[in-house]
Coordinates of C-alpha atoms and ligand atoms in Angstrom, one line a residue:
X15 CA 7.2 -13.0 1.6
X16 CA 9.3 -13.4 -1.3
X17 CA 11.1 -10.1 -1.7
X18 CA 13.9 -11.0 -4.5
X19 CA 13.8 -12.1 -8.0
X20 CA 11.9 -14.1 -9.1
X21 CA 8.9 -12.5 -7.4
X22 CA 6.0 -14.7 -6.6
X23 CA 2.5 -13.6 -5.7
X24 CA 2.1 -14.9 -2.2
X25 CA -1.2 -15.7 -0.8
X26 CA -3.3 -13.0 1.0
X27 CA -3.1 -13.7 5.0
X28 CA -7.0 -14.0 4.5
X29 CA -9.7 -15.5 2.3
X30 CA -10.7 -13.5 -0.9
X31 CA -14.2 -13.2 0.8
X32 CA -12.8 -11.9 4.4
X33 CA -13.4 -8.4 3.9
X34 CA -17.1 -8.6 3.0
X35 CA -19.2 -6.9 3.1
X36 CA -16.9 -3.8 2.7
X37 CA -14.8 -5.1 0.2
X38 CA -16.3 -7.9 -1.8
X39 CA -14.8 -11.1 -2.9
X40 CA -14.7 -10.7 -6.5
X41 CA -12.8 -7.4 -6.4
X42 CA -10.1 -8.9 -4.2
X43 CA -9.9 -11.8 -6.1
X44 CA -9.4 -9.9 -9.4
X45 CA -7.3 -7.6 -7.4
X46 CA -4.8 -10.0 -6.3
X47 CA -4.7 -12.5 -9.0
X48 CA -5.1 -10.4 -12.0
X49 CA -3.6 -6.8 -11.3
X50 CA -1.1 -7.9 -8.7
X51 CA 0.2 -10.7 -10.8
X52 CA 0.4 -8.5 -13.8
X53 CA 2.6 -5.9 -11.7
X54 CA 5.0 -9.3 -10.8
X55 CA 5.0 -10.6 -14.0
X56 CA 6.1 -7.5 -15.5
X57 CA 8.7 -7.0 -13.0
X58 CA 9.9 -10.4 -13.3
X59 CA 10.1 -9.8 -17.2
X60 CA 11.7 -6.5 -16.6
X61 CA 14.5 -8.3 -14.4
X62 CA 15.0 -11.0 -16.7
X63 CA 16.2 -8.2 -19.4
X64 CA 18.3 -6.6 -16.7
X65 CA 19.8 -9.3 -14.8
X66 CA 22.4 -7.0 -13.1
X67 CA 19.0 -5.9 -11.0
X68 CA 18.3 -9.1 -9.8
X69 CA 20.4 -9.1 -6.6
X70 CA 18.4 -6.3 -5.4
X71 CA 15.2 -6.7 -2.8
X72 CA 12.2 -5.3 -3.6
X73 CA 12.7 -2.1 -1.5
X74 CA 16.1 -1.6 -2.9
X75 CA 14.6 -1.6 -6.5
X76 CA 12.2 1.1 -5.2
X77 CA 15.6 3.2 -4.7
X78 CA 17.8 2.4 -7.4
X79 CA 15.5 3.2 -10.4
X80 CA 16.5 6.7 -10.0
X81 CA 20.3 5.7 -10.9
X82 CA 19.3 4.0 -14.1
X83 CA 19.2 5.2 -17.7
X84 CA 16.2 7.2 -18.4
X85 CA 14.5 4.7 -20.5
X86 CA 14.6 2.1 -17.8
X87 CA 13.1 4.3 -14.9
X88 CA 9.5 4.1 -15.5
X89 CA 9.1 0.4 -16.0
X90 CA 11.1 -0.3 -13.0
X91 CA 9.3 2.4 -11.0
X92 CA 5.9 1.4 -12.2
X93 CA 6.1 -2.3 -11.3
X94 CA 8.3 -2.3 -8.3
X95 CA 6.0 0.2 -6.8
X96 CA 3.0 -2.0 -8.3
X97 CA 4.1 -4.9 -6.4
X98 CA 5.5 -3.1 -3.2
X99 CA 2.1 -1.0 -3.1
X100 CA -0.4 -3.8 -3.3
X101 CA 1.4 -5.8 -1.1
X102 CA 1.4 -3.1 1.9
X103 CA -2.2 -2.4 1.0
X104 CA -3.4 -6.0 1.3
X105 CA -1.4 -6.8 4.2
X106 CA -2.6 -3.8 6.0
X107 CA -5.9 -5.1 6.1
X108 CA -7.9 -8.1 7.9
X109 CA -11.5 -9.1 8.4
X110 CA -13.6 -6.8 10.3
X111 CA -14.4 -9.4 13.1
X112 CA -11.1 -8.8 14.3
X113 CA -9.9 -5.5 12.7
X114 CA -10.8 -3.2 15.7
X115 CA -9.6 -5.5 18.6
X116 CA -6.6 -3.8 20.1
X117 CA -6.9 -0.5 18.4
X118 CA -7.9 2.0 21.1
X119 CA -5.5 1.5 23.7
X120 CA -2.4 1.4 21.2
X121 CA 0.7 3.8 21.0
X122 CA -0.2 4.7 17.3
X123 CA -3.9 5.7 18.6
X124 CA -2.5 7.9 21.2
X125 CA -0.3 9.5 18.6
X126 CA -3.0 9.9 16.3
X127 CA -5.1 11.6 19.0
X128 CA -2.5 14.1 20.0
X129 CA -1.3 14.9 16.5
X130 CA -4.6 15.0 14.6
X131 CA -6.7 16.0 17.5
X132 CA -8.8 12.8 17.8
X133 CA -9.3 9.4 15.8
X134 CA -12.2 11.0 13.9
X135 CA -10.0 13.8 13.0
X136 CA -7.4 11.6 11.6
X137 CA -10.3 9.6 9.8
X138 CA -11.8 12.7 8.2
X139 CA -8.4 14.1 7.0
X140 CA -7.1 10.8 5.7
X141 CA -10.6 10.7 3.7
X142 CA -10.1 14.2 2.2
X143 CA -6.7 12.9 0.9
X144 CA -7.7 9.8 -0.3
X145 CA -10.5 11.8 -2.2
X146 CA -7.9 14.3 -3.4
X147 CA -5.8 12.1 -5.3
X148 CA -6.8 12.9 -9.1
X149 CA -6.8 9.7 -11.3
X150 CA -5.1 6.7 -9.8
X151 CA -2.8 6.5 -6.8
X152 CA -2.7 6.0 -2.8
X153 CA -3.3 8.1 0.4
X154 CA -0.7 7.0 2.9
X155 CA -0.1 7.4 6.7
X156 CA 3.4 7.9 7.2
X157 CA 5.3 8.6 10.4
X158 CA 8.1 10.8 9.8
X159 CA 10.5 10.5 13.1
X160 CA 7.7 10.1 15.1
X161 CA 5.6 12.7 13.5
X162 CA 2.5 11.5 11.8
X163 CA 1.8 12.6 8.0
X164 CA -0.8 12.0 5.7
X165 CA 0.4 11.8 2.3
X166 CA -0.8 10.6 -1.2
X167 CA 1.1 9.4 -4.1
X168 CA 0.4 9.3 -8.0
X169 CA 0.1 6.0 -10.2
X170 CA 2.4 3.6 -8.6
X171 CA 5.0 5.8 -7.0
X172 CA 6.1 4.7 -3.4
X173 CA 7.2 7.3 -1.1
X174 CA 10.4 6.3 0.3
X175 CA 12.3 9.0 1.6
X176 CA 14.8 8.6 4.2
X177 CA 13.4 8.7 7.6
X178 CA 9.9 7.9 6.8
X179 CA 8.2 4.8 8.1
X180 CA 5.0 3.7 6.1
X181 CA 2.1 2.8 8.3
X182 CA -0.8 2.6 6.2
X183 CA -2.1 3.1 2.4
X184 CA -5.4 2.6 0.8
X185 CA -5.3 1.9 -3.1
X186 CA -7.7 4.2 -4.6
X187 CA -7.3 3.1 -8.2
X188 CA -10.6 2.4 -9.6
X189 CA -10.2 -1.2 -9.9
X190 CA -9.9 -1.4 -6.1
X191 CA -13.8 -0.5 -5.6
X192 CA -15.4 0.1 -9.0
X193 CA -17.5 -3.5 -9.3
X194 CA -18.8 -2.8 -5.6
X195 CA -18.6 0.8 -5.3
X196 CA -18.9 2.0 -9.0
X197 CA -17.7 5.6 -9.1
X198 CA -18.1 6.2 -5.3
X199 CA -14.7 6.3 -3.8
X200 CA -16.2 8.0 -0.8
X201 CA -18.3 4.9 -0.1
X202 CA -15.2 2.5 -0.5
X203 CA -13.0 4.7 1.5
X204 CA -15.6 4.6 4.4
X205 CA -15.9 0.7 4.1
X206 CA -11.9 0.4 4.0
X207 CA -12.0 2.0 7.5
X208 CA -13.9 -1.1 8.8
X209 CA -11.1 -3.5 7.6
X210 CA -7.9 -1.7 8.6
X211 CA -5.7 -4.1 10.3
X212 CA -4.5 -1.8 13.3
X213 CA -2.4 -4.5 14.9
X214 CA -0.2 -4.4 11.7
X215 CA -0.2 -0.7 11.7
X216 CA 0.9 -0.5 15.2
X217 CA 3.4 -2.8 14.4
X218 CA 4.8 -0.6 11.5
X219 CA 4.6 2.3 13.5
X220 CA 6.7 0.8 16.3
X221 CA 9.3 -0.8 14.1
X222 CA 11.4 2.3 12.8
X223 CA 13.7 -0.3 11.0
X224 CA 11.3 -1.2 8.4
X225 CA 11.2 2.3 6.7
X226 CA 11.8 1.5 3.0
X227 CA 14.4 4.5 3.0
X228 CA 16.5 5.1 0.3
X229 CA 20.3 5.4 1.4
Ligands
LIG23 MN1 -4.4 -2.0 -7.4

């Protein structure tokens, strides 16, 4: 995956129709080809105009915006976040035919059972969090030094505090579900649970070094 300027919209690791019937082909196509592409174009354009920032990786850009003059902070945060959050979301899903294959025996599932009571309780709490996002944003499962937490973020903000490892996210902007689920965010969340790539989530949980921590 390309991680430095100029950013490229790398292909999804599955076909646009791979998540059917839970997430439809048209939504996936528009979401990846139009919405994510727009964030990539805007981020590249921003970096064209601010070449001193071209040296930074995408993860570093999620941190350095805080040190910029005020008028540059929002465009960088929104567009770098828009690229990072979407890539993380798309990479965290896979075809439901294989999505559940290794889930129940994994370390992540054991921890989810221990910390949330059961995978079902985790699911209920995660759904509540995703429903609670007012307007546009994301719900995330993160590990804070091994402690699992469910958090939410607004707009294209990315939760990149030190010591946190990001494990899963769901995009609850309406463009992620409106064509199929209309205004029924709850139905979209229920469908999304069928296409979580638990192997990817487990790998993210196991790899403490992938935390997008700001230093
Ligand atoms: Mn989106």
